[in-house]
């Protein structure tokens, strides 16, 4: 009853279409949830995304939950997660993503780290919120101490493209030795070129990780 009263005063609305939610719905209305642009990617078959990591033999599979379109629903959700403090969206999307993992044995979930200045400003890493949603469905340890992000790409935009590419090599610190022989899921919010998350995977391979699975909430076509 209290919840109903609260929702009368502060009605919760769908994060996509702003329609009032009924009690069984969380964050997103049933219609918008059905209409989400699912990729159909699976960790059990070769996806388009996996091709971006073909240089790294440790990467066994890659899958994204949704397609990313300009002004599309995935962009809208991730924008709210990153810039409007809506951490619960990350947890929700992580729960949705968890279904893809099914029977894959994993030791750790590694959220793609953001630079500490960015984290301080935002108050959290959006990929960690996604990881929390995944581990609520599959109890896998989340490790944020595996690699560190050395700088943000925003500080790189004034440099030439070639220089930026060379700099990418050092975007992440050396990985923690603890990953040797482990099976890990690297989770990101959105993957476009795959270059930065690819560098992260290379750091893990240097420390003889056993298997890497790359996941993201959204990706391009
Ligand atoms: Zn809706």
PDB file of C-alpha atoms and ligand atoms in Angstrom:
ATOM      1  CA  UNK A   1       0.000   0.000   0.000  1.00  0.00           C
ATOM      2  CA  UNK A   2       2.820   2.380   0.868  1.00  0.00           C
ATOM      3  CA  UNK A   3       4.410   1.643  -2.497  1.00  0.00           C
ATOM      4  CA  UNK A   4       1.137   2.398  -4.254  1.00  0.00           C
ATOM      5  CA  UNK A   5       0.842   5.674  -2.337  1.00  0.00           C
ATOM      6  CA  UNK A   6       4.395   6.629  -3.224  1.00  0.00           C
ATOM      7  CA  UNK A   7       3.774   5.816  -6.860  1.00  0.00           C
ATOM      8  CA  UNK A   8       0.659   8.009  -6.779  1.00  0.00           C
ATOM      9  CA  UNK A   9       2.748  10.932  -5.625  1.00  0.00           C
ATOM     10  CA  UNK A  10       5.847  10.072  -7.650  1.00  0.00           C
ATOM     11  CA  UNK A  11       4.581   7.846 -10.446  1.00  0.00           C
ATOM     12  CA  UNK A  12       7.380   5.757 -11.905  1.00  0.00           C
ATOM     13  CA  UNK A  13       7.476   6.011 -15.634  1.00  0.00           C
ATOM     14  CA  UNK A  14       9.051   3.955 -18.405  1.00  0.00           C
ATOM     15  CA  UNK A  15      12.644   5.080 -18.995  1.00  0.00           C
ATOM     16  CA  UNK A  16      12.044   4.910 -22.729  1.00  0.00           C
ATOM     17  CA  UNK A  17       8.516   6.150 -23.473  1.00  0.00           C
ATOM     18  CA  UNK A  18       7.534   7.846 -20.166  1.00  0.00           C
ATOM     19  CA  UNK A  19       4.260   5.938 -19.844  1.00  0.00           C
ATOM     20  CA  UNK A  20       3.269   5.159 -16.204  1.00  0.00           C
ATOM     21  CA  UNK A  21       4.446   1.740 -15.108  1.00  0.00           C
ATOM     22  CA  UNK A  22       2.187  -0.860 -13.558  1.00  0.00           C
ATOM     23  CA  UNK A  23       3.395  -2.507 -10.384  1.00  0.00           C
ATOM     24  CA  UNK A  24       4.878  -5.614 -12.002  1.00  0.00           C
ATOM     25  CA  UNK A  25       7.020  -3.489 -14.325  1.00  0.00           C
ATOM     26  CA  UNK A  26      10.428  -2.178 -13.383  1.00  0.00           C
ATOM     27  CA  UNK A  27      12.112   0.778 -15.109  1.00  0.00           C
ATOM     28  CA  UNK A  28      10.745  -0.091 -18.545  1.00  0.00           C
ATOM     29  CA  UNK A  29       7.203  -0.834 -19.742  1.00  0.00           C
ATOM     30  CA  UNK A  30       6.354  -4.237 -21.194  1.00  0.00           C
ATOM     31  CA  UNK A  31       5.955  -2.889 -24.725  1.00  0.00           C
ATOM     32  CA  UNK A  32       9.342  -1.148 -24.761  1.00  0.00           C
ATOM     33  CA  UNK A  33      10.968  -4.212 -23.212  1.00  0.00           C
ATOM     34  CA  UNK A  34       9.615  -6.440 -25.991  1.00  0.00           C
ATOM     35  CA  UNK A  35      10.735  -3.889 -28.593  1.00  0.00           C
ATOM     36  CA  UNK A  36      14.354  -3.731 -27.345  1.00  0.00           C
ATOM     37  CA  UNK A  37      16.688  -4.221 -30.354  1.00  0.00           C
ATOM     38  CA  UNK A  38      18.210  -7.548 -29.279  1.00  0.00           C
ATOM     39  CA  UNK A  39      21.251  -8.688 -31.268  1.00  0.00           C
ATOM     40  CA  UNK A  40      20.732 -12.415 -30.814  1.00  0.00           C
ATOM     41  CA  UNK A  41      24.482 -12.719 -30.088  1.00  0.00           C
ATOM     42  CA  UNK A  42      25.461 -15.852 -28.216  1.00  0.00           C
ATOM     43  CA  UNK A  43      28.594 -16.983 -26.394  1.00  0.00           C
ATOM     44  CA  UNK A  44      28.114 -20.358 -28.070  1.00  0.00           C
ATOM     45  CA  UNK A  45      28.426 -19.196 -31.667  1.00  0.00           C
ATOM     46  CA  UNK A  46      30.639 -16.830 -33.598  1.00  0.00           C
ATOM     47  CA  UNK A  47      29.296 -13.274 -33.505  1.00  0.00           C
ATOM     48  CA  UNK A  48      30.136 -10.193 -35.564  1.00  0.00           C
ATOM     49  CA  UNK A  49      31.626  -8.778 -32.390  1.00  0.00           C
ATOM     50  CA  UNK A  50      34.116 -11.623 -32.021  1.00  0.00           C
ATOM     51  CA  UNK A  51      35.797 -10.635 -35.320  1.00  0.00           C
ATOM     52  CA  UNK A  52      37.027  -7.453 -33.674  1.00  0.00           C
ATOM     53  CA  UNK A  53      39.150  -9.542 -31.300  1.00  0.00           C
ATOM     54  CA  UNK A  54      40.451 -12.133 -33.760  1.00  0.00           C
ATOM     55  CA  UNK A  55      44.080 -11.060 -33.070  1.00  0.00           C
ATOM     56  CA  UNK A  56      43.791 -12.329 -29.508  1.00  0.00           C
ATOM     57  CA  UNK A  57      43.479 -16.122 -29.214  1.00  0.00           C
ATOM     58  CA  UNK A  58      42.400 -15.901 -25.564  1.00  0.00           C
ATOM     59  CA  UNK A  59      39.137 -14.253 -26.572  1.00  0.00           C
ATOM     60  CA  UNK A  60      36.814 -17.230 -27.019  1.00  0.00           C
ATOM     61  CA  UNK A  61      33.490 -15.495 -27.617  1.00  0.00           C
ATOM     62  CA  UNK A  62      31.874 -12.080 -27.633  1.00  0.00           C
ATOM     63  CA  UNK A  63      28.268 -11.000 -27.326  1.00  0.00           C
ATOM     64  CA  UNK A  64      26.234  -7.828 -26.989  1.00  0.00           C
ATOM     65  CA  UNK A  65      22.711  -7.563 -25.684  1.00  0.00           C
ATOM     66  CA  UNK A  66      21.389  -4.749 -27.917  1.00  0.00           C
ATOM     67  CA  UNK A  67      22.106  -2.898 -31.131  1.00  0.00           C
ATOM     68  CA  UNK A  68      23.208   0.688 -30.697  1.00  0.00           C
ATOM     69  CA  UNK A  69      21.491   3.244 -32.941  1.00  0.00           C
ATOM     70  CA  UNK A  70      21.823   7.013 -32.802  1.00  0.00           C
ATOM     71  CA  UNK A  71      18.850   8.225 -30.736  1.00  0.00           C
ATOM     72  CA  UNK A  72      17.772   4.593 -30.284  1.00  0.00           C
ATOM     73  CA  UNK A  73      16.654   2.987 -27.060  1.00  0.00           C
ATOM     74  CA  UNK A  74      20.088   1.559 -26.152  1.00  0.00           C
ATOM     75  CA  UNK A  75      21.681   4.985 -26.498  1.00  0.00           C
ATOM     76  CA  UNK A  76      18.923   6.480 -24.372  1.00  0.00           C
ATOM     77  CA  UNK A  77      19.333   3.900 -21.593  1.00  0.00           C
ATOM     78  CA  UNK A  78      23.120   4.113 -21.552  1.00  0.00           C
ATOM     79  CA  UNK A  79      22.995   7.915 -21.534  1.00  0.00           C
ATOM     80  CA  UNK A  80      20.783   7.862 -18.455  1.00  0.00           C
ATOM     81  CA  UNK A  81      23.087   5.317 -16.836  1.00  0.00           C
ATOM     82  CA  UNK A  82      26.236   7.339 -17.517  1.00  0.00           C
ATOM     83  CA  UNK A  83      25.192  10.956 -17.306  1.00  0.00           C
ATOM     84  CA  UNK A  84      21.987  11.073 -15.249  1.00  0.00           C
ATOM     85  CA  UNK A  85      23.058   8.965 -12.281  1.00  0.00           C
ATOM     86  CA  UNK A  86      20.589   6.156 -13.035  1.00  0.00           C
ATOM     87  CA  UNK A  87      22.695   3.305 -11.678  1.00  0.00           C
ATOM     88  CA  UNK A  88      19.651   1.029 -11.458  1.00  0.00           C
ATOM     89  CA  UNK A  89      19.539   0.962 -15.271  1.00  0.00           C
ATOM     90  CA  UNK A  90      22.987  -0.645 -15.290  1.00  0.00           C
ATOM     91  CA  UNK A  91      21.904  -3.308 -12.822  1.00  0.00           C
ATOM     92  CA  UNK A  92      18.744  -3.986 -14.845  1.00  0.00           C
ATOM     93  CA  UNK A  93      20.695  -4.319 -18.106  1.00  0.00           C
ATOM     94  CA  UNK A  94      23.223  -6.579 -16.399  1.00  0.00           C
ATOM     95  CA  UNK A  95      20.418  -8.885 -15.263  1.00  0.00           C
ATOM     96  CA  UNK A  96      19.122  -9.037 -18.831  1.00  0.00           C
ATOM     97  CA  UNK A  97      22.631  -9.790 -20.115  1.00  0.00           C
ATOM     98  CA  UNK A  98      23.189 -12.602 -17.578  1.00  0.00           C
ATOM     99  CA  UNK A  99      20.898 -14.944 -19.534  1.00  0.00           C
ATOM    100  CA  UNK A 100      23.543 -15.094 -22.265  1.00  0.00           C
ATOM    101  CA  UNK A 101      26.145 -16.621 -19.959  1.00  0.00           C
ATOM    102  CA  UNK A 102      24.164 -19.776 -19.230  1.00  0.00           C
ATOM    103  CA  UNK A 103      26.649 -22.566 -18.531  1.00  0.00           C
ATOM    104  CA  UNK A 104      29.920 -20.746 -19.255  1.00  0.00           C
ATOM    105  CA  UNK A 105      32.264 -21.307 -16.292  1.00  0.00           C
ATOM    106  CA  UNK A 106      33.761 -18.011 -15.135  1.00  0.00           C
ATOM    107  CA  UNK A 107      36.097 -17.047 -12.315  1.00  0.00           C
ATOM    108  CA  UNK A 108      35.803 -13.267 -12.497  1.00  0.00           C
ATOM    109  CA  UNK A 109      33.803 -10.472 -14.052  1.00  0.00           C
ATOM    110  CA  UNK A 110      36.051  -7.559 -15.025  1.00  0.00           C
ATOM    111  CA  UNK A 111      34.164  -4.304 -15.634  1.00  0.00           C
ATOM    112  CA  UNK A 112      36.081  -2.192 -18.180  1.00  0.00           C
ATOM    113  CA  UNK A 113      37.705   0.454 -15.969  1.00  0.00           C
ATOM    114  CA  UNK A 114      37.225   4.174 -16.490  1.00  0.00           C
ATOM    115  CA  UNK A 115      39.833   6.768 -15.599  1.00  0.00           C
ATOM    116  CA  UNK A 116      39.821   7.743 -11.915  1.00  0.00           C
ATOM    117  CA  UNK A 117      39.030  11.396 -12.680  1.00  0.00           C
ATOM    118  CA  UNK A 118      35.964  10.321 -14.615  1.00  0.00           C
ATOM    119  CA  UNK A 119      34.935   7.950 -11.845  1.00  0.00           C
ATOM    120  CA  UNK A 120      35.288  10.700  -9.276  1.00  0.00           C
ATOM    121  CA  UNK A 121      33.091  12.990 -11.346  1.00  0.00           C
ATOM    122  CA  UNK A 122      30.431  10.367 -12.116  1.00  0.00           C
ATOM    123  CA  UNK A 123      30.624   8.704  -8.714  1.00  0.00           C
ATOM    124  CA  UNK A 124      30.703   5.196 -10.187  1.00  0.00           C
ATOM    125  CA  UNK A 125      31.814   3.114 -13.129  1.00  0.00           C
ATOM    126  CA  UNK A 126      28.797   2.274 -15.288  1.00  0.00           C
ATOM    127  CA  UNK A 127      30.292  -1.104 -16.260  1.00  0.00           C
ATOM    128  CA  UNK A 128      30.540  -2.064 -12.584  1.00  0.00           C
ATOM    129  CA  UNK A 129      26.807  -1.411 -12.207  1.00  0.00           C
ATOM    130  CA  UNK A 130      26.192  -3.739 -15.177  1.00  0.00           C
ATOM    131  CA  UNK A 131      28.493  -6.329 -13.567  1.00  0.00           C
ATOM    132  CA  UNK A 132      26.444  -6.136 -10.347  1.00  0.00           C
ATOM    133  CA  UNK A 133      23.313  -6.996 -12.322  1.00  0.00           C
ATOM    134  CA  UNK A 134      25.071  -9.996 -13.867  1.00  0.00           C
ATOM    135  CA  UNK A 135      26.402 -11.280 -10.546  1.00  0.00           C
ATOM    136  CA  UNK A 136      22.952 -10.980  -8.962  1.00  0.00           C
ATOM    137  CA  UNK A 137      21.878 -13.696 -11.427  1.00  0.00           C
ATOM    138  CA  UNK A 138      25.157 -15.619 -11.593  1.00  0.00           C
ATOM    139  CA  UNK A 139      27.245 -15.345  -8.436  1.00  0.00           C
ATOM    140  CA  UNK A 140      30.621 -14.548 -10.000  1.00  0.00           C
ATOM    141  CA  UNK A 141      33.176 -12.370  -8.247  1.00  0.00           C
ATOM    142  CA  UNK A 142      33.507  -8.832  -9.650  1.00  0.00           C
ATOM    143  CA  UNK A 143      37.151  -7.679  -9.727  1.00  0.00           C
ATOM    144  CA  UNK A 144      37.942  -4.008 -10.245  1.00  0.00           C
ATOM    145  CA  UNK A 145      41.619  -4.399  -9.347  1.00  0.00           C
ATOM    146  CA  UNK A 146      42.791  -6.329 -12.404  1.00  0.00           C
ATOM    147  CA  UNK A 147      43.765  -3.392 -14.624  1.00  0.00           C
ATOM    148  CA  UNK A 148      43.777   0.376 -14.228  1.00  0.00           C
ATOM    149  CA  UNK A 149      42.894   2.940 -16.899  1.00  0.00           C
ATOM    150  CA  UNK A 150      45.860   5.287 -17.296  1.00  0.00           C
ATOM    151  CA  UNK A 151      44.140   8.161 -19.081  1.00  0.00           C
ATOM    152  CA  UNK A 152      40.812   9.044 -20.615  1.00  0.00           C
ATOM    153  CA  UNK A 153      40.352   9.312 -24.377  1.00  0.00           C
ATOM    154  CA  UNK A 154      38.800  12.778 -23.876  1.00  0.00           C
ATOM    155  CA  UNK A 155      42.249  14.080 -22.949  1.00  0.00           C
ATOM    156  CA  UNK A 156      43.570  12.585 -26.202  1.00  0.00           C
ATOM    157  CA  UNK A 157      41.291  14.300 -28.700  1.00  0.00           C
ATOM    158  CA  UNK A 158      43.753  17.089 -29.427  1.00  0.00           C
ATOM    159  CA  UNK A 159      46.430  14.618 -30.489  1.00  0.00           C
ATOM    160  CA  UNK A 160      46.718  13.333 -34.046  1.00  0.00           C
ATOM    161  CA  UNK A 161      45.004  10.095 -34.985  1.00  0.00           C
ATOM    162  CA  UNK A 162      48.304   8.240 -35.360  1.00  0.00           C
ATOM    163  CA  UNK A 163      49.566   9.469 -32.014  1.00  0.00           C
ATOM    164  CA  UNK A 164      46.273   8.504 -30.401  1.00  0.00           C
ATOM    165  CA  UNK A 165      46.567   4.995 -31.788  1.00  0.00           C
ATOM    166  CA  UNK A 166      50.073   4.607 -30.338  1.00  0.00           C
ATOM    167  CA  UNK A 167      48.864   5.975 -27.048  1.00  0.00           C
ATOM    168  CA  UNK A 168      46.098   3.393 -26.911  1.00  0.00           C
ATOM    169  CA  UNK A 169      48.719   0.756 -26.244  1.00  0.00           C
ATOM    170  CA  UNK A 170      49.261   2.290 -22.839  1.00  0.00           C
ATOM    171  CA  UNK A 171      45.657   3.048 -22.070  1.00  0.00           C
ATOM    172  CA  UNK A 172      45.585   0.261 -19.476  1.00  0.00           C
ATOM    173  CA  UNK A 173      48.144  -0.610 -16.859  1.00  0.00           C
ATOM    174  CA  UNK A 174      49.708  -4.075 -16.627  1.00  0.00           C
ATOM    175  CA  UNK A 175      47.247  -6.667 -15.408  1.00  0.00           C
ATOM    176  CA  UNK A 176      47.207  -8.230 -11.952  1.00  0.00           C
ATOM    177  CA  UNK A 177      48.946 -11.672 -11.835  1.00  0.00           C
ATOM    178  CA  UNK A 178      45.866 -13.159 -10.205  1.00  0.00           C
ATOM    179  CA  UNK A 179      44.218 -13.751 -13.611  1.00  0.00           C
ATOM    180  CA  UNK A 180      46.739 -16.381 -14.676  1.00  0.00           C
ATOM    181  CA  UNK A 181      44.818 -19.504 -15.704  1.00  0.00           C
ATOM    182  CA  UNK A 182      41.444 -17.865 -15.010  1.00  0.00           C
ATOM    183  CA  UNK A 183      38.331 -17.574 -17.137  1.00  0.00           C
ATOM    184  CA  UNK A 184      36.999 -14.057 -17.190  1.00  0.00           C
ATOM    185  CA  UNK A 185      34.147 -11.996 -18.555  1.00  0.00           C
ATOM    186  CA  UNK A 186      35.123  -8.474 -19.605  1.00  0.00           C
ATOM    187  CA  UNK A 187      32.008  -6.314 -19.564  1.00  0.00           C
ATOM    188  CA  UNK A 188      31.564  -2.895 -21.152  1.00  0.00           C
ATOM    189  CA  UNK A 189      28.579  -0.613 -21.699  1.00  0.00           C
ATOM    190  CA  UNK A 190      29.034  -0.107 -25.437  1.00  0.00           C
ATOM    191  CA  UNK A 191      31.563  -1.411 -27.960  1.00  0.00           C
ATOM    192  CA  UNK A 192      32.092   0.468 -31.214  1.00  0.00           C
ATOM    193  CA  UNK A 193      35.481  -0.184 -32.848  1.00  0.00           C
ATOM    194  CA  UNK A 194      36.538  -2.568 -30.094  1.00  0.00           C
ATOM    195  CA  UNK A 195      40.013  -0.980 -30.035  1.00  0.00           C
ATOM    196  CA  UNK A 196      40.124  -0.021 -26.353  1.00  0.00           C
ATOM    197  CA  UNK A 197      38.534  -3.172 -24.987  1.00  0.00           C
ATOM    198  CA  UNK A 198      40.883  -5.078 -27.328  1.00  0.00           C
ATOM    199  CA  UNK A 199      43.838  -3.415 -25.591  1.00  0.00           C
ATOM    200  CA  UNK A 200      42.433  -4.501 -22.263  1.00  0.00           C
ATOM    201  CA  UNK A 201      42.163  -8.098 -23.507  1.00  0.00           C
ATOM    202  CA  UNK A 202      45.790  -7.932 -24.648  1.00  0.00           C
ATOM    203  CA  UNK A 203      46.811  -6.915 -21.119  1.00  0.00           C
ATOM    204  CA  UNK A 204      45.011  -9.966 -19.773  1.00  0.00           C
ATOM    205  CA  UNK A 205      46.626 -12.246 -22.337  1.00  0.00           C
ATOM    206  CA  UNK A 206      50.090 -11.006 -21.313  1.00  0.00           C
ATOM    207  CA  UNK A 207      49.402 -12.439 -17.850  1.00  0.00           C
ATOM    208  CA  UNK A 208      48.297 -15.777 -19.280  1.00  0.00           C
ATOM    209  CA  UNK A 209      44.618 -15.580 -18.632  1.00  0.00           C
ATOM    210  CA  UNK A 210      42.962 -18.848 -19.668  1.00  0.00           C
ATOM    211  CA  UNK A 211      39.832 -17.641 -21.486  1.00  0.00           C
ATOM    212  CA  UNK A 212      38.296 -14.241 -22.128  1.00  0.00           C
ATOM    213  CA  UNK A 213      34.634 -13.648 -22.910  1.00  0.00           C
ATOM    214  CA  UNK A 214      33.816 -10.119 -24.036  1.00  0.00           C
ATOM    215  CA  UNK A 215      30.356  -8.745 -23.352  1.00  0.00           C
ATOM    216  CA  UNK A 216      28.657  -5.410 -23.788  1.00  0.00           C
ATOM    217  CA  UNK A 217      25.188  -4.024 -23.403  1.00  0.00           C
ATOM    218  CA  UNK A 218      25.287  -2.453 -26.864  1.00  0.00           C
ATOM    219  CA  UNK A 219      27.213  -2.577 -30.113  1.00  0.00           C
ATOM    220  CA  UNK A 220      26.929  -1.166 -33.624  1.00  0.00           C
ATOM    221  CA  UNK A 221      25.670  -3.270 -36.529  1.00  0.00           C
TER     222      UNK A 221
HETATM  223 ZN1  LIG B   1       7.843   2.260 -22.557  1.00  0.00          ZN
END
